[in-house]
Coordinates of C-alpha atoms in Angstrom, one line a residue:
Chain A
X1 CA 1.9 -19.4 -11.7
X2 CA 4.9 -18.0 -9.9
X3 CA 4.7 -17.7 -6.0
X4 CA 7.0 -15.0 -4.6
X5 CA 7.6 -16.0 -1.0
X6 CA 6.1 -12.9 1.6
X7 CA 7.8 -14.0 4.9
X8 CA 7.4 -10.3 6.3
X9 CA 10.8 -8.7 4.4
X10 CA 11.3 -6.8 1.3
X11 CA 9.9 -5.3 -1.2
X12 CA 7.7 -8.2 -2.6
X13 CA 5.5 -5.6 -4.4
X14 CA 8.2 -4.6 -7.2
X15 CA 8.9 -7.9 -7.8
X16 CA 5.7 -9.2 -8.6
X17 CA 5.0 -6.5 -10.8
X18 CA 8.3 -6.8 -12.4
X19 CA 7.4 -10.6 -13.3
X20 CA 3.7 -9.2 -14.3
X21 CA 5.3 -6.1 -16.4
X22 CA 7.0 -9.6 -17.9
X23 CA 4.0 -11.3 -18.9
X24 CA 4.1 -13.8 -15.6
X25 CA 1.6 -14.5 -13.3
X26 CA 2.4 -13.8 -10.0
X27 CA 1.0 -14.0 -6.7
X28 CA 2.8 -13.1 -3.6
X29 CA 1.4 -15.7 -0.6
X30 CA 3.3 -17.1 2.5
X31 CA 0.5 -20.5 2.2
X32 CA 2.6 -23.3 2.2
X33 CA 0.2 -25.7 0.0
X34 CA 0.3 -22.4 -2.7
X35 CA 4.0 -22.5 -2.8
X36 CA 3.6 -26.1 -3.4
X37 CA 1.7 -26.1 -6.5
X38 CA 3.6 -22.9 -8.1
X39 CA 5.2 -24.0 -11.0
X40 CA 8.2 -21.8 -10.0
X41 CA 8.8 -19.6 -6.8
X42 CA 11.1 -16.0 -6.1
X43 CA 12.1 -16.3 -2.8
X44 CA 13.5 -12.1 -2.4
X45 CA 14.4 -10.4 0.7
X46 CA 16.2 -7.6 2.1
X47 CA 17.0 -7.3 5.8
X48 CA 19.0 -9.2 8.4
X49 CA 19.7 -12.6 7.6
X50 CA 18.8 -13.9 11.3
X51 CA 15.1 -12.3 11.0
X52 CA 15.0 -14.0 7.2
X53 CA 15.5 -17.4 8.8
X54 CA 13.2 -16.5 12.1
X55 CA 10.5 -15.7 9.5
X56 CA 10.8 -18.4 7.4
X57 CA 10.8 -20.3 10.1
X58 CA 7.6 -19.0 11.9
X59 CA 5.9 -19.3 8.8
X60 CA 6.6 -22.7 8.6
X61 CA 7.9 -22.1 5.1
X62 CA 11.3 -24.1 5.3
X63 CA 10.2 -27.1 4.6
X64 CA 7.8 -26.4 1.6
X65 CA 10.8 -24.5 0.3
X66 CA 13.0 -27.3 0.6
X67 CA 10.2 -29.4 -1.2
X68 CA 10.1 -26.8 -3.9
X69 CA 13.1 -27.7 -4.8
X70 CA 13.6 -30.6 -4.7
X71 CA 11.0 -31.2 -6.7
X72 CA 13.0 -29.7 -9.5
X73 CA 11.0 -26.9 -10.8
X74 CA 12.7 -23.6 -11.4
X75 CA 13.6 -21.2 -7.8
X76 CA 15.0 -17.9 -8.1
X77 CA 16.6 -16.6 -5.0
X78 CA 17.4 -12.8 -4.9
X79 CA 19.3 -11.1 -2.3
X80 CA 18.7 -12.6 1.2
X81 CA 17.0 -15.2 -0.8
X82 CA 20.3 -16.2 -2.3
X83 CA 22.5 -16.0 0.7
X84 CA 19.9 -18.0 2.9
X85 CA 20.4 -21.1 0.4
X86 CA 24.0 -21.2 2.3
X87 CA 25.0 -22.9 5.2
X88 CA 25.4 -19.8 7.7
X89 CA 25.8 -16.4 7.8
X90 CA 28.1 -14.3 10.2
X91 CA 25.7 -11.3 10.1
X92 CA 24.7 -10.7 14.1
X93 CA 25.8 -14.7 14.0
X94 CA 26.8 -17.7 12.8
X95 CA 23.9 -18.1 12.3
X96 CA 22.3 -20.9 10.3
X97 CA 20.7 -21.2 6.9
X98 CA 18.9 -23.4 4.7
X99 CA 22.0 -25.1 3.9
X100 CA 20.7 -26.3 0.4
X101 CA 24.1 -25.2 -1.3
X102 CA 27.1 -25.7 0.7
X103 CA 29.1 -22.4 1.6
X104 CA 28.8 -19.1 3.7
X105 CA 28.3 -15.4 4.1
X106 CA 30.9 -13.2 4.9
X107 CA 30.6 -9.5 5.6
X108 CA 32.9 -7.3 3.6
X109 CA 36.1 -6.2 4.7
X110 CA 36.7 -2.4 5.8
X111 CA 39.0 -0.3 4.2
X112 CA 40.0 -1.9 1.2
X113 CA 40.8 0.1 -1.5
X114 CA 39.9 -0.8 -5.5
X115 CA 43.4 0.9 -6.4
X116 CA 47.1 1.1 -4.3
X117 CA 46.0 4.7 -2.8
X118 CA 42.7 5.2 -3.9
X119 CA 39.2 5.9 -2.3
X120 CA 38.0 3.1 0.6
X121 CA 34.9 1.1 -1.0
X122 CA 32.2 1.7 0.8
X123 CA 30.0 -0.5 2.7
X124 CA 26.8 -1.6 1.9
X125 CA 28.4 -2.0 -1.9
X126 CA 25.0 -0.2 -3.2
X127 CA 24.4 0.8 -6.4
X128 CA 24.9 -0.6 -10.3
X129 CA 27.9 -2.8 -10.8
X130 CA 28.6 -5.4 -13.6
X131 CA 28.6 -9.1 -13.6
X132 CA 30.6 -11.2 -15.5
X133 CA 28.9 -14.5 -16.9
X134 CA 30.9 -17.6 -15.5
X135 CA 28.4 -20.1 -16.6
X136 CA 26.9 -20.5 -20.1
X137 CA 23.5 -20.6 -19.5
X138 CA 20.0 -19.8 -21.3
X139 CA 19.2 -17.0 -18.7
X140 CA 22.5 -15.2 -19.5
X141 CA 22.2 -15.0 -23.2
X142 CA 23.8 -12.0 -24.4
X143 CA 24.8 -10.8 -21.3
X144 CA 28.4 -10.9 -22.6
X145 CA 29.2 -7.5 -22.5
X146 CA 29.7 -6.9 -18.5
X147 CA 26.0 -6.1 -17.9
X148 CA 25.1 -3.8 -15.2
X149 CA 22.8 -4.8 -12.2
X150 CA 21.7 -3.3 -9.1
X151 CA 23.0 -4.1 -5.8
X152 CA 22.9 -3.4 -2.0
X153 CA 24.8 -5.9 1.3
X154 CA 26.8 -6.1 3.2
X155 CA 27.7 -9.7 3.0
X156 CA 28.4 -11.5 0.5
X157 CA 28.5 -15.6 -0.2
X158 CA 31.5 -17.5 -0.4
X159 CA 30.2 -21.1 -1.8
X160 CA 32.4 -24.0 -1.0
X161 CA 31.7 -25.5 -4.2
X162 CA 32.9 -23.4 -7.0
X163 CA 30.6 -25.1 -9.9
X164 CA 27.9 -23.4 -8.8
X165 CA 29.5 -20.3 -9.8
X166 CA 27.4 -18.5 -12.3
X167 CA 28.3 -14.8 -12.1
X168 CA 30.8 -12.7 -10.4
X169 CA 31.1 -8.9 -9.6
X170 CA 34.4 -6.8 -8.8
X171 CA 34.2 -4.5 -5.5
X172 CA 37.7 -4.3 -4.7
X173 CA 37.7 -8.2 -5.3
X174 CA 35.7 -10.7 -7.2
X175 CA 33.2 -11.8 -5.4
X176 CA 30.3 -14.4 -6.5
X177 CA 27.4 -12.6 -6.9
X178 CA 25.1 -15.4 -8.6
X179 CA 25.0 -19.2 -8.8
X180 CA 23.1 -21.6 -10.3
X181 CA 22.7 -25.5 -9.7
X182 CA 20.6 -27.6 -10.8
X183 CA 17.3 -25.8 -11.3
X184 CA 18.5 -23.7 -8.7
X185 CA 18.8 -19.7 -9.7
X186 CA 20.0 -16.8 -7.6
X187 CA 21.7 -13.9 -7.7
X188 CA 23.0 -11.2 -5.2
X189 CA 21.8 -8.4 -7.2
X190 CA 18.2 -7.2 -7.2
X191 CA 16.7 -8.3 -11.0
X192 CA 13.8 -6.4 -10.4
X193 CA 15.2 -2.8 -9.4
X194 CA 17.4 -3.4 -12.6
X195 CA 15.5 -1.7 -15.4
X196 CA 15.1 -3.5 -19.0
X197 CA 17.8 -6.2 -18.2
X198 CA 16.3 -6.7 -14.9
X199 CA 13.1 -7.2 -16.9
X200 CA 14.4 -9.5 -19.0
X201 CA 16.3 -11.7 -16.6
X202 CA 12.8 -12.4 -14.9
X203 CA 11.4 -13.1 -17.9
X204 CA 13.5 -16.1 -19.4
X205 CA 13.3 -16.8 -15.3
X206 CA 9.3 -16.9 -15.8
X207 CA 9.8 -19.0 -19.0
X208 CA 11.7 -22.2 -17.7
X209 CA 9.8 -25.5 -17.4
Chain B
X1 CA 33.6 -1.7 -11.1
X2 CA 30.6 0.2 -9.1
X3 CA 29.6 2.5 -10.9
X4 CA 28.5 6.7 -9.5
X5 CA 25.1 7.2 -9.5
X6 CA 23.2 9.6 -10.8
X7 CA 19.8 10.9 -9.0
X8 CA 17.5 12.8 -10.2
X9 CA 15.6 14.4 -7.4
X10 CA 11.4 15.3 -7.7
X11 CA 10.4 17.8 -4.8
X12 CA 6.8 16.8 -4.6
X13 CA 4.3 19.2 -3.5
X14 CA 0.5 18.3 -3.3
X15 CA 0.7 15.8 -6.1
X16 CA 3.2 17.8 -8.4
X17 CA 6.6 18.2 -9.0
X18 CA 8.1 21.5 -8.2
X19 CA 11.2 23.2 -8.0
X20 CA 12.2 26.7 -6.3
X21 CA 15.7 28.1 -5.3
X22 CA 16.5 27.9 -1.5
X23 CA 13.3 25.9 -1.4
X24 CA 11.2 28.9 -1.9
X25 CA 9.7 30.4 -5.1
X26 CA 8.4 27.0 -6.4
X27 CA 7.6 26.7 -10.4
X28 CA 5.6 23.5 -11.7
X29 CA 7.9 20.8 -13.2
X30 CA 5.1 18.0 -13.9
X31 CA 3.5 14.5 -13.0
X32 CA 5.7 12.9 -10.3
X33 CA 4.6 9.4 -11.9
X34 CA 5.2 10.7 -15.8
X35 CA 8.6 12.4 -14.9
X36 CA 9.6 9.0 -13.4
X37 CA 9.0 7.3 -15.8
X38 CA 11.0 9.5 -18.6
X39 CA 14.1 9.5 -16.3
X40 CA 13.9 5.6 -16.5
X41 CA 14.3 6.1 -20.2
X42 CA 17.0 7.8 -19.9
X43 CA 18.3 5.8 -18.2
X44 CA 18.8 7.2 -14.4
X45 CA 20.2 5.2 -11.9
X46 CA 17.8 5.7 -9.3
X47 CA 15.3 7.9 -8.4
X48 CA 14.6 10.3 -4.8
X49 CA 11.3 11.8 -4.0
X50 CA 11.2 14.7 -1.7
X51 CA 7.5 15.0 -0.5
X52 CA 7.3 18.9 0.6
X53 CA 3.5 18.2 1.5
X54 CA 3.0 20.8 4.5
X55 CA 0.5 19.3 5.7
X56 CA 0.9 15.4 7.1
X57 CA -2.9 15.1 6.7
X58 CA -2.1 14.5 2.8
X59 CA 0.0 11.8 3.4
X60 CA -1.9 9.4 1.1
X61 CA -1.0 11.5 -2.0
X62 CA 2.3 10.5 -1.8
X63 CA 1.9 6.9 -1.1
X64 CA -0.8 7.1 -3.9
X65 CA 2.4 8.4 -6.3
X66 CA 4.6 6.0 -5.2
X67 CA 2.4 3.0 -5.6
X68 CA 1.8 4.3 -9.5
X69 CA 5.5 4.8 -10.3
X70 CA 6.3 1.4 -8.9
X71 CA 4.2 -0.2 -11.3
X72 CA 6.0 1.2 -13.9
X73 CA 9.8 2.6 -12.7
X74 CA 12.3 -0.7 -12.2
X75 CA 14.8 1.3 -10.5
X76 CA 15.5 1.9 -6.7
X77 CA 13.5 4.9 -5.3
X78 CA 13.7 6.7 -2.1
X79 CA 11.1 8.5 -0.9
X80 CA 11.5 11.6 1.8
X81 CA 9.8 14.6 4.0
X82 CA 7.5 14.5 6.4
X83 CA 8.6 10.9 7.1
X84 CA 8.4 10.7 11.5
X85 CA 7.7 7.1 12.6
X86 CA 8.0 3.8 12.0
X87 CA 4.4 3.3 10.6
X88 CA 5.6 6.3 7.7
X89 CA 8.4 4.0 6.8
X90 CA 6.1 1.0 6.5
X91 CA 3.5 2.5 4.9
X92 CA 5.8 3.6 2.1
X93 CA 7.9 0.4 1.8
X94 CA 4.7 -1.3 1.4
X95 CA 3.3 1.1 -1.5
X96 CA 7.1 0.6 -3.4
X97 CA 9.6 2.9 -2.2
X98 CA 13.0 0.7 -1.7
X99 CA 14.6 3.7 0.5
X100 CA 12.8 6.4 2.9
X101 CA 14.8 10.1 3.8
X102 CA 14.8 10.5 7.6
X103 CA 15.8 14.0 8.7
X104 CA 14.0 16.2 10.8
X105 CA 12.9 13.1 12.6
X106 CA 16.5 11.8 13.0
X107 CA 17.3 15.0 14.7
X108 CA 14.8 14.9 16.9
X109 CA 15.3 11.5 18.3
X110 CA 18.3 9.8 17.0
X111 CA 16.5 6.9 18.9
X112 CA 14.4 6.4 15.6
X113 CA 17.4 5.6 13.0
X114 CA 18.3 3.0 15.2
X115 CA 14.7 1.3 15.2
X116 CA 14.0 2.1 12.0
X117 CA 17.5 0.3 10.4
X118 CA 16.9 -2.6 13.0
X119 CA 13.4 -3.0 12.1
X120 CA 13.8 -2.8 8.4
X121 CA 17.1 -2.9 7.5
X122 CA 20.4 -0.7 7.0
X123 CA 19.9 -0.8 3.2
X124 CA 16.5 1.3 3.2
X125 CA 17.7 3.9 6.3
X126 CA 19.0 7.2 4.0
X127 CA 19.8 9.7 6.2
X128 CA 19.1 13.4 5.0
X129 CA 21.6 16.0 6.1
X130 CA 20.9 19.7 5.6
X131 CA 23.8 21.7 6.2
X132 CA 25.2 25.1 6.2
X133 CA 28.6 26.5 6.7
X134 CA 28.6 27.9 10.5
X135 CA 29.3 31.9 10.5
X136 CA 29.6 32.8 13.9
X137 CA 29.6 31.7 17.6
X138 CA 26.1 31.4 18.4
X139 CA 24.2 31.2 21.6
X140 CA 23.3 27.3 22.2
X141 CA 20.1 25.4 21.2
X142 CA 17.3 23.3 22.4
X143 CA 19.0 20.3 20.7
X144 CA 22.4 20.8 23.1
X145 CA 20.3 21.8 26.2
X146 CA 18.8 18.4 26.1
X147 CA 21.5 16.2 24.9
X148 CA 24.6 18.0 26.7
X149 CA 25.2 14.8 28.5
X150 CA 24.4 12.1 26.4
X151 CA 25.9 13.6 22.8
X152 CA 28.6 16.3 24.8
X153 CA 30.6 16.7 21.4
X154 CA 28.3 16.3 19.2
X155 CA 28.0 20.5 19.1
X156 CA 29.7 23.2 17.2
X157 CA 31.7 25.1 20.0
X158 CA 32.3 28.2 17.2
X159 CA 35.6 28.2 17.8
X160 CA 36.3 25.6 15.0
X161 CA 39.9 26.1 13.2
X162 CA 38.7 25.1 10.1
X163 CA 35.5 25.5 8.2
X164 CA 32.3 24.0 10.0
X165 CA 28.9 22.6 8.9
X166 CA 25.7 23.5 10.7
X167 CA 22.8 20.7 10.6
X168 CA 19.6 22.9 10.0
X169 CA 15.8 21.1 10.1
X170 CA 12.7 21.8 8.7
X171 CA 13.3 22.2 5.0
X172 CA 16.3 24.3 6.1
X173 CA 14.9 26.9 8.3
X174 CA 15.7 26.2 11.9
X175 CA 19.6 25.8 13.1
X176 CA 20.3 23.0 15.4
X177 CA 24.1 23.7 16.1
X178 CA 25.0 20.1 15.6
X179 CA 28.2 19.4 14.0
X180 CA 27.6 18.0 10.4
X181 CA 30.4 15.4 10.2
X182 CA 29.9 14.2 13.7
X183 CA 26.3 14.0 13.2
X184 CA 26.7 12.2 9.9
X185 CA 28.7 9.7 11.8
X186 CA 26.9 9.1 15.0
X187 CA 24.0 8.2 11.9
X188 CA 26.2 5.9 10.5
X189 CA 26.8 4.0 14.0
X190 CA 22.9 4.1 14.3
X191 CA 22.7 2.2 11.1
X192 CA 22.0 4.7 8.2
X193 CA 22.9 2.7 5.1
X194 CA 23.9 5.9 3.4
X195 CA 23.7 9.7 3.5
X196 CA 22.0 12.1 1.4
X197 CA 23.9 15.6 2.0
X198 CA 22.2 18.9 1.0
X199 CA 24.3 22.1 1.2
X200 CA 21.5 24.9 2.1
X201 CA 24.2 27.2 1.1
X202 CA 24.2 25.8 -3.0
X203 CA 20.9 24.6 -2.8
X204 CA 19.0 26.1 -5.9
X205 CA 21.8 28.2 -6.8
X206 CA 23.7 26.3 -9.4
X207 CA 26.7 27.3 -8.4
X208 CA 28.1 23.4 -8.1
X209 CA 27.9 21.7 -4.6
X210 CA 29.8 22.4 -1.4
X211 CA 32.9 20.3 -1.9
X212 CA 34.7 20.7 1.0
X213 CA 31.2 19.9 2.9
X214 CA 31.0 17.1 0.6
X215 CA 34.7 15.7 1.1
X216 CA 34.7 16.5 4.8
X217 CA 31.8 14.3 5.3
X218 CA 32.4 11.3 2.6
X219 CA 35.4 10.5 4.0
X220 CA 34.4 10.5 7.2
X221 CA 32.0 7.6 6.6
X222 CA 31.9 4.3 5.9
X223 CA 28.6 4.3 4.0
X224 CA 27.5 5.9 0.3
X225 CA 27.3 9.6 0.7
X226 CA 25.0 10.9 -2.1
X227 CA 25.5 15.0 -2.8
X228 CA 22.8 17.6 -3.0
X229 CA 22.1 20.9 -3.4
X230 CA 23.8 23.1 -6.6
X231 CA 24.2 21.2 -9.4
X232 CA 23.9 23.8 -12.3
X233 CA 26.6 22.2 -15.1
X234 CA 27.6 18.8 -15.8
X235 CA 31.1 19.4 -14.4
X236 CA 29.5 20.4 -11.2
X237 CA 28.6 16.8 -11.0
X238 CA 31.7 15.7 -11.9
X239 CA 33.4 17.7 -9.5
X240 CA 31.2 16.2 -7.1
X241 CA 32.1 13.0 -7.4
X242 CA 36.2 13.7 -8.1
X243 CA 36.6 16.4 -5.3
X244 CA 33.6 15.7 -3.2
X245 CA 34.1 12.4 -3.4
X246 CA 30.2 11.6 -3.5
X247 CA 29.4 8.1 -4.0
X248 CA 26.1 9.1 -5.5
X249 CA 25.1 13.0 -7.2
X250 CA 21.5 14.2 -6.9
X251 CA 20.3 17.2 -9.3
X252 CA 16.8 18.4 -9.9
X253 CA 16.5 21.5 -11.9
X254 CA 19.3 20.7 -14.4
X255 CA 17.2 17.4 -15.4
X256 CA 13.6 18.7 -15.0
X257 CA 14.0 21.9 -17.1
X258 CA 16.1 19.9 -19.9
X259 CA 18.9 21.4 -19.9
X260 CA 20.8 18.3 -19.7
X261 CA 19.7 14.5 -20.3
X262 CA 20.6 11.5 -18.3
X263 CA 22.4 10.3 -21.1
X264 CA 24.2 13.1 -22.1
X265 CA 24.9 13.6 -18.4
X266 CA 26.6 10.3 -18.0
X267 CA 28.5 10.6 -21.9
X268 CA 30.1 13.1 -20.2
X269 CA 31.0 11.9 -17.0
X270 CA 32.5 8.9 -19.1
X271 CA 34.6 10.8 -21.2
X272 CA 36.2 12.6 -18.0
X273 CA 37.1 8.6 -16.8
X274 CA 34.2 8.3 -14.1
X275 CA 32.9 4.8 -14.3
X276 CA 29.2 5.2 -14.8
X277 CA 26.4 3.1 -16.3
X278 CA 25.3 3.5 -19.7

């Protein structure tokens, strides 16, 4: 059974039926002992990253996350999930995060350009953009070709150690937009609003163990 | 490199896709959950529904449609009209919808947009501008009665040197003599995490979108600004994107009547050098 984490923010619905579309079973729950016994959890999330960590933290779900993961079964964090693994965030902040991986979230810079003289990037960065696989991993197989996923921030993580490094993505600079460590997995990209790769990255996700 | 978005757009009326010109003269284009799911086929890159439900009393067939595609679309959707309060927004994140259209409601009470992003985020606030190119001086309205204080330049004056934008409510029908590209910047500081611009001049007509609206606005924001309203040939979409600089391109009769597929659409758009996702 995979847990995905409900601590009030996102759109937990798509990806539990994502992982079930997948074959997976997955229940959403916020009950700690749940989390627990999950033989995998998603923590996802979209929002601010100071209400992620107010949740989490009025859900007394910090520590059963830390648990989790310590107890080496497999975590996927997506989005806010991914950057709240980091030390701290300077969205409305510093403020604090989980501090599992070391490093922190920076907010893009205005006005940069992806050319000399062309169009400003936009901010949030929303939409498809590739990722390039750093890391030779099982859950990247194939994925060789510059695969498109779906994103949308407006900070992104900087992580001090650069191992962890598993994809990165070009918006007027590279920037890291997944790591793994460990039997750690997240990415800054939405798997689950990213069609049939999407659907397949949750399922070799679902299959670890 | 990011690539432009294409977005096909379902007006959904009582359960049913339609599609009119100038949102009047509606003609049946299908299941809202079974046209979904054939544009993820194809491949689109997201999809919007437009809920032109009169009547707010039917609410639940929309949520009902949302909560069926989700199940089986894996692609961003946004879901607008009729949306007025912060329990519409939840109620429609809940059922699956990643992104809700605020317009009318914006308009009213600018007030909302700011809740609305703080309460669920920047990245779900889309911000639906119907606009139309200003014609004459015109006597002032309700909207700059009330907020002559608080918004002063917020208003068309009609004596704009160049070419002006009206923001018009209500599917289009009632003026509001707000300045477009002000107004889609005061949206932006109110945390709108992108704009969805509809020319009620193109709308329907097929005659490509308003450019110059487009451009005007675009690069006045820092957000995505997706364009609406015109789309009639694959190199209106590409002209969209190239000279009205739209981050995104929404079209609905051009896809629903097959006279273009996704794929096709975006074969194109790659051979004229814009990055897009195939």
């Amino acid at each position: 059974m995979i847990a995905v984490i409900d601590y009030g923010m996102g759109n937990l619905r798509s990806v539990q039926k994502a992982l079930e579309v997948v074959g997976a079973d997955a229940v959403v729950t916020h009950d700690p002992e749940t989390i627990l016994k999950a033989d995998s959890i998603v923590l996802p999330g979209v929002g601010a990253f100071k209400d992620c960590m107010t949740n989490l933290e009025k859900l007394k779900l910090v520590d059963p996350i830390r648990k989790f993961i310590d107890s080496g079964k497999p975590f996927l964090g997506i989005c806010l999930g991914f950057q709240v693994l980091f030390d701290e965030s300077e969205e409305y902040g510093p403020v604090a995060g989980l501090g599992i991986l070391p490093g922190k979230v920076v907010k893009f810079p205005e006005g940069i350009s992806e050319t000399e003289n062309g169009p400003r990037m936009k901010i949030p960065h929303m939409g498809w953009n590739q990722i390039e696989v750093k890391k030779k991993d099982p859950l990247f197989e194939n994925f060789d070709v510059a695969p498109y996923f779906y994103f949308v921030h407006s900070y992104y993580v900087v992580p001090k150690d650069q191992e962890v490094v598993a994809t990165v993505t070009n918006y007027g600079f590279e920037f890291v937009s997944g790591v793994q460590h460990k039997n750690i997995y997240a990415f800054q990209f939405h798997p689950e609003k990213s069609q049939t790769l999407g659907l397949s990255l949750l399922e070799r996700f679902s299959r670890l163990n | 490199m990011l690539a432009k978005r294409i977005i096909p757009c379902l007006d959904v009326k009582d359960g049913r896709v339609v599609k009119g010109v100038n949102f009047v003269n509606l003609r049946d284009a299908g299941d809202p959950v079974e046209v979904a799911a054939a544009y993820e086929k194809e491949g689109a890159d997201e999809l919007t529904f437009l809920d032109i439900t009169a009547s707010h009393e039917k609410r639940d067939i929309i949520l009902d449609i949302v909560a069926r595609t989700a199940e089986k679309v894996f692609m961003p959707l946004t879901v607008g009209g009729g949306v007025r309060n912060l329990d519409d927004i939840r109620n429609l994140l809940n059922a699956g919808a990643d992104k809700v259209g605020i317009n009318t409601a914006a308009v009213h009470n600018p007030e909302f947009v700011r809740n609305a992003a703080e309460k669920f985020g920047n990245q779900c606030i889309v911000v639906a501008v119907d606009a139309k190119r200003v014609e004459s001086t015109k006597k002032p309205t309700d909207y700059e009665l009330a907020w002559r204080d608080k918004h002063s330049d917020l208003f068309l004056t009609g004596n704009e040197s160049e070419p002006s934008f009206e923001v018009f409510t209500h599917g289009g029908r009632n003026p509001t003599g707000i300045h477009a590209v002000r107004w889609a910047q005061l949206m932006e500081t109110y945390g709108a995490g992108e704009i969805l611009l509809t020319s009620m001049d193109c709308d329907g007509t097929k005659s490509g979108y308003d450019l110059e609206l487009n451009c005007s606005i675009s690069e006045s924001l820092s957000i995505p600004l997706i364009a609406s309203g015109g789309a009639g040939t694959l190199d209106h979409l590409f002209e969209g994107i190239v000279k009205g600089k739209a981050d995104a391109v929404l079209a609905a009769s051009i896809f629903h009547f097959k006279e273009f597929t996704i794929g096709e659409t975006k074969r194109y758009l790659k051979s004229k050098g814009i990055p897009v996702r195939i």
